[in-house]
């Protein structure tokens, strides 16, 4: 079987992510790589990236068990400005090498975003572009924040029941980021935490 590399934020894991992964599993061995931002070996989180890697892995493990592999190879190291501009930055190509570590030659990457697909193609990561799902992690995350602020918002129907329990167990994280400014910057179509963007 081919290997599918699924690069994603997964903040949080939604029903749309589950649908995508289940489809990919039918024909490929799936390796999910949730994005990680590290500063001095400590994960940097923000309103856009509230759940740390361990929690997102727990979500994936709860839903898929051992039927997929979860990898830490999609990791950016502070200062994050070094990865820009894409393609021209030597360290961005080092990230590509890191993503492909121990990956067999018969692989492809998956994305539901056409612009991201073009970028993956330029990086020679053999992208397969799927259909973007209606429910996005960003919309679910915003529902979580609205719920934490006291609004009567329904969010549980957008995530698997096992993920609902994990989110409830870590509700303090939702409350924390619901009530502070999103410390995230977007440059060249990419989101990075401001903390660690310019310095280690």
PDB file of N, CA, C and O in Angstrom, residues 26-76:
ATOM      1  N   UNK A  26      -8.664   3.580   3.329  1.00  0.00           N
ATOM      2  CA  UNK A  26      -9.148   2.518   2.455  1.00  0.00           C
ATOM      3  C   UNK A  26      -8.101   2.074   1.447  1.00  0.00           C
ATOM      4  O   UNK A  26      -8.094   0.927   1.018  1.00  0.00           O
ATOM      5  N   UNK A  27      -7.202   3.000   1.074  1.00  0.00           N
ATOM      6  CA  UNK A  27      -6.222   2.680   0.037  1.00  0.00           C
ATOM      7  C   UNK A  27      -4.779   2.918   0.467  1.00  0.00           C
ATOM      8  O   UNK A  27      -3.863   2.595  -0.291  1.00  0.00           O
ATOM      9  N   UNK A  28      -4.578   3.480   1.653  1.00  0.00           N
ATOM     10  CA  UNK A  28      -3.214   3.853   2.057  1.00  0.00           C
ATOM     11  C   UNK A  28      -2.982   3.629   3.543  1.00  0.00           C
ATOM     12  O   UNK A  28      -3.933   3.603   4.340  1.00  0.00           O
ATOM     13  N   UNK A  29      -1.714   3.487   3.887  1.00  0.00           N
ATOM     14  CA  UNK A  29      -1.316   3.562   5.288  1.00  0.00           C
ATOM     15  C   UNK A  29      -1.183   5.044   5.640  1.00  0.00           C
ATOM     16  O   UNK A  29      -0.407   5.759   4.996  1.00  0.00           O
ATOM     17  N   UNK A  30      -1.934   5.496   6.623  1.00  0.00           N
ATOM     18  CA  UNK A  30      -2.023   6.925   6.906  1.00  0.00           C
ATOM     19  C   UNK A  30      -1.100   7.317   8.062  1.00  0.00           C
ATOM     20  O   UNK A  30      -1.138   6.707   9.142  1.00  0.00           O
ATOM     21  N   UNK A  31      -0.289   8.339   7.811  1.00  0.00           N
ATOM     22  CA  UNK A  31       0.542   8.948   8.856  1.00  0.00           C
ATOM     23  C   UNK A  31       0.061  10.377   9.037  1.00  0.00           C
ATOM     24  O   UNK A  31       0.162  11.200   8.119  1.00  0.00           O
ATOM     25  N   UNK A  32      -0.493  10.669  10.185  1.00  0.00           N
ATOM     26  CA  UNK A  32      -0.992  12.015  10.473  1.00  0.00           C
ATOM     27  C   UNK A  32       0.101  12.794  11.189  1.00  0.00           C
ATOM     28  O   UNK A  32       0.697  12.312  12.156  1.00  0.00           O
ATOM     29  N   UNK A  33       0.363  14.004  10.693  1.00  0.00           N
ATOM     30  CA  UNK A  33       1.382  14.867  11.285  1.00  0.00           C
ATOM     31  C   UNK A  33       0.747  16.179  11.725  1.00  0.00           C
ATOM     32  O   UNK A  33       0.649  17.123  10.935  1.00  0.00           O
ATOM     33  N   UNK A  34       0.302  16.251  12.978  1.00  0.00           N
ATOM     34  CA  UNK A  34      -0.228  17.522  13.482  1.00  0.00           C
ATOM     35  C   UNK A  34       0.904  18.537  13.610  1.00  0.00           C
ATOM     36  O   UNK A  34       1.993  18.219  14.093  1.00  0.00           O
ATOM     37  N   UNK A  35       0.660  19.759  13.162  1.00  0.00           N
ATOM     38  CA  UNK A  35       1.711  20.778  13.203  1.00  0.00           C
ATOM     39  C   UNK A  35       2.068  21.112  14.645  1.00  0.00           C
ATOM     40  O   UNK A  35       1.206  21.167  15.528  1.00  0.00           O
ATOM     41  N   UNK A  36       3.362  21.314  14.880  1.00  0.00           N
ATOM     42  CA  UNK A  36       3.876  21.655  16.217  1.00  0.00           C
ATOM     43  C   UNK A  36       4.813  22.850  16.076  1.00  0.00           C
ATOM     44  O   UNK A  36       5.624  22.911  15.148  1.00  0.00           O
ATOM     45  N   UNK A  37       4.722  23.791  17.005  1.00  0.00           N
ATOM     46  CA  UNK A  37       5.641  24.924  17.070  1.00  0.00           C
ATOM     47  C   UNK A  37       6.399  24.841  18.394  1.00  0.00           C
ATOM     48  O   UNK A  37       5.785  24.843  19.460  1.00  0.00           O
ATOM     49  N   UNK A  38       7.722  24.767  18.302  1.00  0.00           N
ATOM     50  CA  UNK A  38       8.543  24.637  19.508  1.00  0.00           C
ATOM     51  C   UNK A  38       9.442  25.850  19.705  1.00  0.00           C
ATOM     52  O   UNK A  38      10.058  26.349  18.758  1.00  0.00           O
ATOM     53  N   UNK A  39       9.513  26.300  20.947  1.00  0.00           N
ATOM     54  CA  UNK A  39      10.445  27.350  21.350  1.00  0.00           C
ATOM     55  C   UNK A  39      11.172  26.849  22.588  1.00  0.00           C
ATOM     56  O   UNK A  39      10.554  26.570  23.607  1.00  0.00           O
ATOM     57  N   UNK A  40      12.489  26.692  22.476  1.00  0.00           N
ATOM     58  CA  UNK A  40      13.286  26.123  23.568  1.00  0.00           C
ATOM     59  C   UNK A  40      12.717  24.783  24.024  1.00  0.00           C
ATOM     60  O   UNK A  40      12.591  24.514  25.227  1.00  0.00           O
ATOM     61  N   UNK A  41      12.341  23.954  23.051  1.00  0.00           N
ATOM     62  CA  UNK A  41      11.814  22.602  23.292  1.00  0.00           C
ATOM     63  C   UNK A  41      10.466  22.587  24.007  1.00  0.00           C
ATOM     64  O   UNK A  41      10.036  21.531  24.496  1.00  0.00           O
ATOM     65  N   UNK A  42       9.800  23.730  24.085  1.00  0.00           N
ATOM     66  CA  UNK A  42       8.475  23.815  24.702  1.00  0.00           C
ATOM     67  C   UNK A  42       7.468  24.211  23.626  1.00  0.00           C
ATOM     68  O   UNK A  42       7.719  25.153  22.869  1.00  0.00           O
ATOM     69  N   UNK A  43       6.345  23.500  23.546  1.00  0.00           N
ATOM     70  CA  UNK A  43       5.358  23.799  22.524  1.00  0.00           C
ATOM     71  C   UNK A  43       4.716  25.157  22.770  1.00  0.00           C
ATOM     72  O   UNK A  43       4.358  25.490  23.907  1.00  0.00           O
ATOM     73  N   UNK A  44       4.588  25.929  21.694  1.00  0.00           N
ATOM     74  CA  UNK A  44       3.954  27.246  21.760  1.00  0.00           C
ATOM     75  C   UNK A  44       2.511  27.103  21.283  1.00  0.00           C
ATOM     76  O   UNK A  44       2.270  26.610  20.189  1.00  0.00           O
ATOM     77  N   UNK A  45       1.582  27.536  22.112  1.00  0.00           N
ATOM     78  CA  UNK A  45       0.165  27.474  21.755  1.00  0.00           C
ATOM     79  C   UNK A  45      -0.426  28.872  21.727  1.00  0.00           C
ATOM     80  O   UNK A  45       0.161  29.817  22.246  1.00  0.00           O
ATOM     81  N   UNK A  46      -1.586  29.008  21.088  1.00  0.00           N
ATOM     82  CA  UNK A  46      -2.254  30.302  20.961  1.00  0.00           C
ATOM     83  C   UNK A  46      -3.731  30.058  20.692  1.00  0.00           C
ATOM     84  O   UNK A  46      -4.182  28.905  20.662  1.00  0.00           O
ATOM     85  N   UNK A  47      -4.473  31.131  20.463  1.00  0.00           N
ATOM     86  CA  UNK A  47      -5.889  30.979  20.164  1.00  0.00           C
ATOM     87  C   UNK A  47      -6.138  30.149  18.925  1.00  0.00           C
ATOM     88  O   UNK A  47      -7.131  29.430  18.818  1.00  0.00           O
ATOM     89  N   UNK A  48      -5.239  30.238  17.944  1.00  0.00           N
ATOM     90  CA  UNK A  48      -5.371  29.434  16.721  1.00  0.00           C
ATOM     91  C   UNK A  48      -4.880  28.005  16.914  1.00  0.00           C
ATOM     92  O   UNK A  48      -5.298  27.098  16.194  1.00  0.00           O
ATOM     93  N   UNK A  49      -3.984  27.807  17.870  1.00  0.00           N
ATOM     94  CA  UNK A  49      -3.396  26.488  18.132  1.00  0.00           C
ATOM     95  C   UNK A  49      -3.502  26.162  19.626  1.00  0.00           C
ATOM     96  O   UNK A  49      -2.487  26.060  20.324  1.00  0.00           O
ATOM     97  N   UNK A  50      -4.728  26.001  20.151  1.00  0.00           N
ATOM     98  CA  UNK A  50      -4.884  25.862  21.602  1.00  0.00           C
ATOM     99  C   UNK A  50      -4.424  24.528  22.192  1.00  0.00           C
ATOM    100  O   UNK A  50      -3.844  24.495  23.281  1.00  0.00           O
ATOM    101  N   UNK A  51      -4.661  23.434  21.476  1.00  0.00           N
ATOM    102  CA  UNK A  51      -4.391  22.117  22.050  1.00  0.00           C
ATOM    103  C   UNK A  51      -2.990  21.640  21.693  1.00  0.00           C
ATOM    104  O   UNK A  51      -2.637  21.542  20.520  1.00  0.00           O
ATOM    105  N   UNK A  52      -2.218  21.302  22.708  1.00  0.00           N
ATOM    106  CA  UNK A  52      -0.848  20.839  22.459  1.00  0.00           C
ATOM    107  C   UNK A  52      -0.866  19.471  21.773  1.00  0.00           C
ATOM    108  O   UNK A  52      -1.896  18.784  21.714  1.00  0.00           O
ATOM    109  N   UNK A  53       0.274  19.094  21.243  1.00  0.00           N
ATOM    110  CA  UNK A  53       0.380  17.871  20.452  1.00  0.00           C
ATOM    111  C   UNK A  53      -0.151  16.656  21.209  1.00  0.00           C
ATOM    112  O   UNK A  53      -0.875  15.829  20.633  1.00  0.00           O
ATOM    113  N   UNK A  54       0.196  16.512  22.486  1.00  0.00           N
ATOM    114  CA  UNK A  54      -0.192  15.325  23.253  1.00  0.00           C
ATOM    115  C   UNK A  54      -1.712  15.167  23.305  1.00  0.00           C
ATOM    116  O   UNK A  54      -2.231  14.045  23.247  1.00  0.00           O
ATOM    117  N   UNK A  55      -2.430  16.295  23.411  1.00  0.00           N
ATOM    118  CA  UNK A  55      -3.888  16.233  23.461  1.00  0.00           C
ATOM    119  C   UNK A  55      -4.447  15.862  22.091  1.00  0.00           C
ATOM    120  O   UNK A  55      -5.374  15.049  21.980  1.00  0.00           O
ATOM    121  N   UNK A  56      -3.887  16.445  21.029  1.00  0.00           N
ATOM    122  CA  UNK A  56      -4.352  16.106  19.689  1.00  0.00           C
ATOM    123  C   UNK A  56      -4.060  14.650  19.347  1.00  0.00           C
ATOM    124  O   UNK A  56      -4.859  13.968  18.703  1.00  0.00           O
ATOM    125  N   UNK A  57      -2.914  14.149  19.788  1.00  0.00           N
ATOM    126  CA  UNK A  57      -2.597  12.729  19.586  1.00  0.00           C
ATOM    127  C   UNK A  57      -3.586  11.852  20.354  1.00  0.00           C
ATOM    128  O   UNK A  57      -4.034  10.807  19.862  1.00  0.00           O
ATOM    129  N   UNK A  58      -3.950  12.293  21.544  1.00  0.00           N
ATOM    130  CA  UNK A  58      -4.929  11.551  22.343  1.00  0.00           C
ATOM    131  C   UNK A  58      -6.267  11.478  21.610  1.00  0.00           C
ATOM    132  O   UNK A  58      -6.948  10.442  21.622  1.00  0.00           O
ATOM    133  N   UNK A  59      -6.647  12.580  20.969  1.00  0.00           N
ATOM    134  CA  UNK A  59      -7.881  12.591  20.168  1.00  0.00           C
ATOM    135  C   UNK A  59      -7.800  11.572  19.038  1.00  0.00           C
ATOM    136  O   UNK A  59      -8.737  10.795  18.818  1.00  0.00           O
ATOM    137  N   UNK A  60      -6.687  11.585  18.318  1.00  0.00           N
ATOM    138  CA  UNK A  60      -6.497  10.648  17.192  1.00  0.00           C
ATOM    139  C   UNK A  60      -6.480   9.205  17.678  1.00  0.00           C
ATOM    140  O   UNK A  60      -7.106   8.328  17.075  1.00  0.00           O
ATOM    141  N   UNK A  61      -5.765   8.949  18.773  1.00  0.00           N
ATOM    142  CA  UNK A  61      -5.685   7.594  19.311  1.00  0.00           C
ATOM    143  C   UNK A  61      -7.055   7.097  19.763  1.00  0.00           C
ATOM    144  O   UNK A  61      -7.398   5.917  19.590  1.00  0.00           O
ATOM    145  N   UNK A  62      -7.854   8.006  20.356  1.00  0.00           N
ATOM    146  CA  UNK A  62      -9.183   7.616  20.852  1.00  0.00           C
ATOM    147  C   UNK A  62     -10.092   7.189  19.711  1.00  0.00           C
ATOM    148  O   UNK A  62     -10.912   6.277  19.874  1.00  0.00           O
ATOM    149  N   UNK A  63      -9.955   7.832  18.568  1.00  0.00           N
ATOM    150  CA  UNK A  63     -10.833   7.540  17.427  1.00  0.00           C
ATOM    151  C   UNK A  63     -10.289   6.403  16.554  1.00  0.00           C
ATOM    152  O   UNK A  63     -11.040   5.519  16.132  1.00  0.00           O
ATOM    153  N   UNK A  64      -8.961   6.413  16.310  1.00  0.00           N
ATOM    154  CA  UNK A  64      -8.400   5.486  15.319  1.00  0.00           C
ATOM    155  C   UNK A  64      -7.547   4.364  15.918  1.00  0.00           C
ATOM    156  O   UNK A  64      -7.215   3.409  15.209  1.00  0.00           O
ATOM    157  N   UNK A  65      -7.158   4.482  17.173  1.00  0.00           N
ATOM    158  CA  UNK A  65      -6.316   3.457  17.764  1.00  0.00           C
ATOM    159  C   UNK A  65      -5.023   3.282  16.993  1.00  0.00           C
ATOM    160  O   UNK A  65      -4.383   4.254  16.584  1.00  0.00           O
ATOM    161  N   UNK A  66      -4.672   2.018  16.735  1.00  0.00           N
ATOM    162  CA  UNK A  66      -3.413   1.727  16.037  1.00  0.00           C
ATOM    163  C   UNK A  66      -3.579   1.634  14.523  1.00  0.00           C
ATOM    164  O   UNK A  66      -2.656   1.229  13.826  1.00  0.00           O
ATOM    165  N   UNK A  67      -4.750   2.027  14.013  1.00  0.00           N
ATOM    166  CA  UNK A  67      -4.990   1.902  12.564  1.00  0.00           C
ATOM    167  C   UNK A  67      -4.302   2.999  11.761  1.00  0.00           C
ATOM    168  O   UNK A  67      -4.247   2.933  10.533  1.00  0.00           O
ATOM    169  N   UNK A  68      -3.794   4.026  12.457  1.00  0.00           N
ATOM    170  CA  UNK A  68      -2.997   5.071  11.807  1.00  0.00           C
ATOM    171  C   UNK A  68      -1.746   5.310  12.631  1.00  0.00           C
ATOM    172  O   UNK A  68      -1.649   4.861  13.781  1.00  0.00           O
ATOM    173  N   UNK A  69      -0.800   6.018  12.058  1.00  0.00           N
ATOM    174  CA  UNK A  69       0.406   6.430  12.783  1.00  0.00           C
ATOM    175  C   UNK A  69       0.351   7.938  12.987  1.00  0.00           C
ATOM    176  O   UNK A  69      -0.108   8.675  12.116  1.00  0.00           O
ATOM    177  N   UNK A  70       0.784   8.399  14.163  1.00  0.00           N
ATOM    178  CA  UNK A  70       0.833   9.830  14.459  1.00  0.00           C
ATOM    179  C   UNK A  70       2.290  10.214  14.644  1.00  0.00           C
ATOM    180  O   UNK A  70       3.000   9.612  15.449  1.00  0.00           O
ATOM    181  N   UNK A  71       2.743  11.211  13.875  1.00  0.00           N
ATOM    182  CA  UNK A  71       4.157  11.589  13.860  1.00  0.00           C
ATOM    183  C   UNK A  71       4.362  13.028  14.303  1.00  0.00           C
ATOM    184  O   UNK A  71       3.515  13.890  14.073  1.00  0.00           O
ATOM    185  N   UNK A  72       5.510  13.286  14.914  1.00  0.00           N
ATOM    186  CA  UNK A  72       5.897  14.635  15.341  1.00  0.00           C
ATOM    187  C   UNK A  72       6.761  15.352  14.304  1.00  0.00           C
ATOM    188  O   UNK A  72       7.291  16.433  14.578  1.00  0.00           O
ATOM    189  N   UNK A  73       6.898  14.796  13.120  1.00  0.00           N
ATOM    190  CA  UNK A  73       7.865  15.325  12.155  1.00  0.00           C
ATOM    191  C   UNK A  73       7.495  16.663  11.531  1.00  0.00           C
ATOM    192  O   UNK A  73       8.331  17.303  10.898  1.00  0.00           O
ATOM    193  N   UNK A  74       6.236  17.085  11.686  1.00  0.00           N
ATOM    194  CA  UNK A  74       5.825  18.386  11.134  1.00  0.00           C
ATOM    195  C   UNK A  74       6.000  19.443  12.229  1.00  0.00           C
ATOM    196  O   UNK A  74       5.039  20.011  12.726  1.00  0.00           O
ATOM    197  N   UNK A  75       7.255  19.688  12.589  1.00  0.00           N
ATOM    198  CA  UNK A  75       7.582  20.567  13.715  1.00  0.00           C
ATOM    199  C   UNK A  75       8.434  21.746  13.258  1.00  0.00           C
ATOM    200  O   UNK A  75       9.482  21.566  12.630  1.00  0.00           O
ATOM    201  N   UNK A  76       7.969  22.955  13.597  1.00  0.00           N
ATOM    202  CA  UNK A  76       8.709  24.184  13.340  1.00  0.00           C
ATOM    203  C   UNK A  76       9.468  24.575  14.607  1.00  0.00           C
ATOM    204  O   UNK A  76       8.909  24.525  15.713  1.00  0.00           O
TER     205      UNK A  76
END
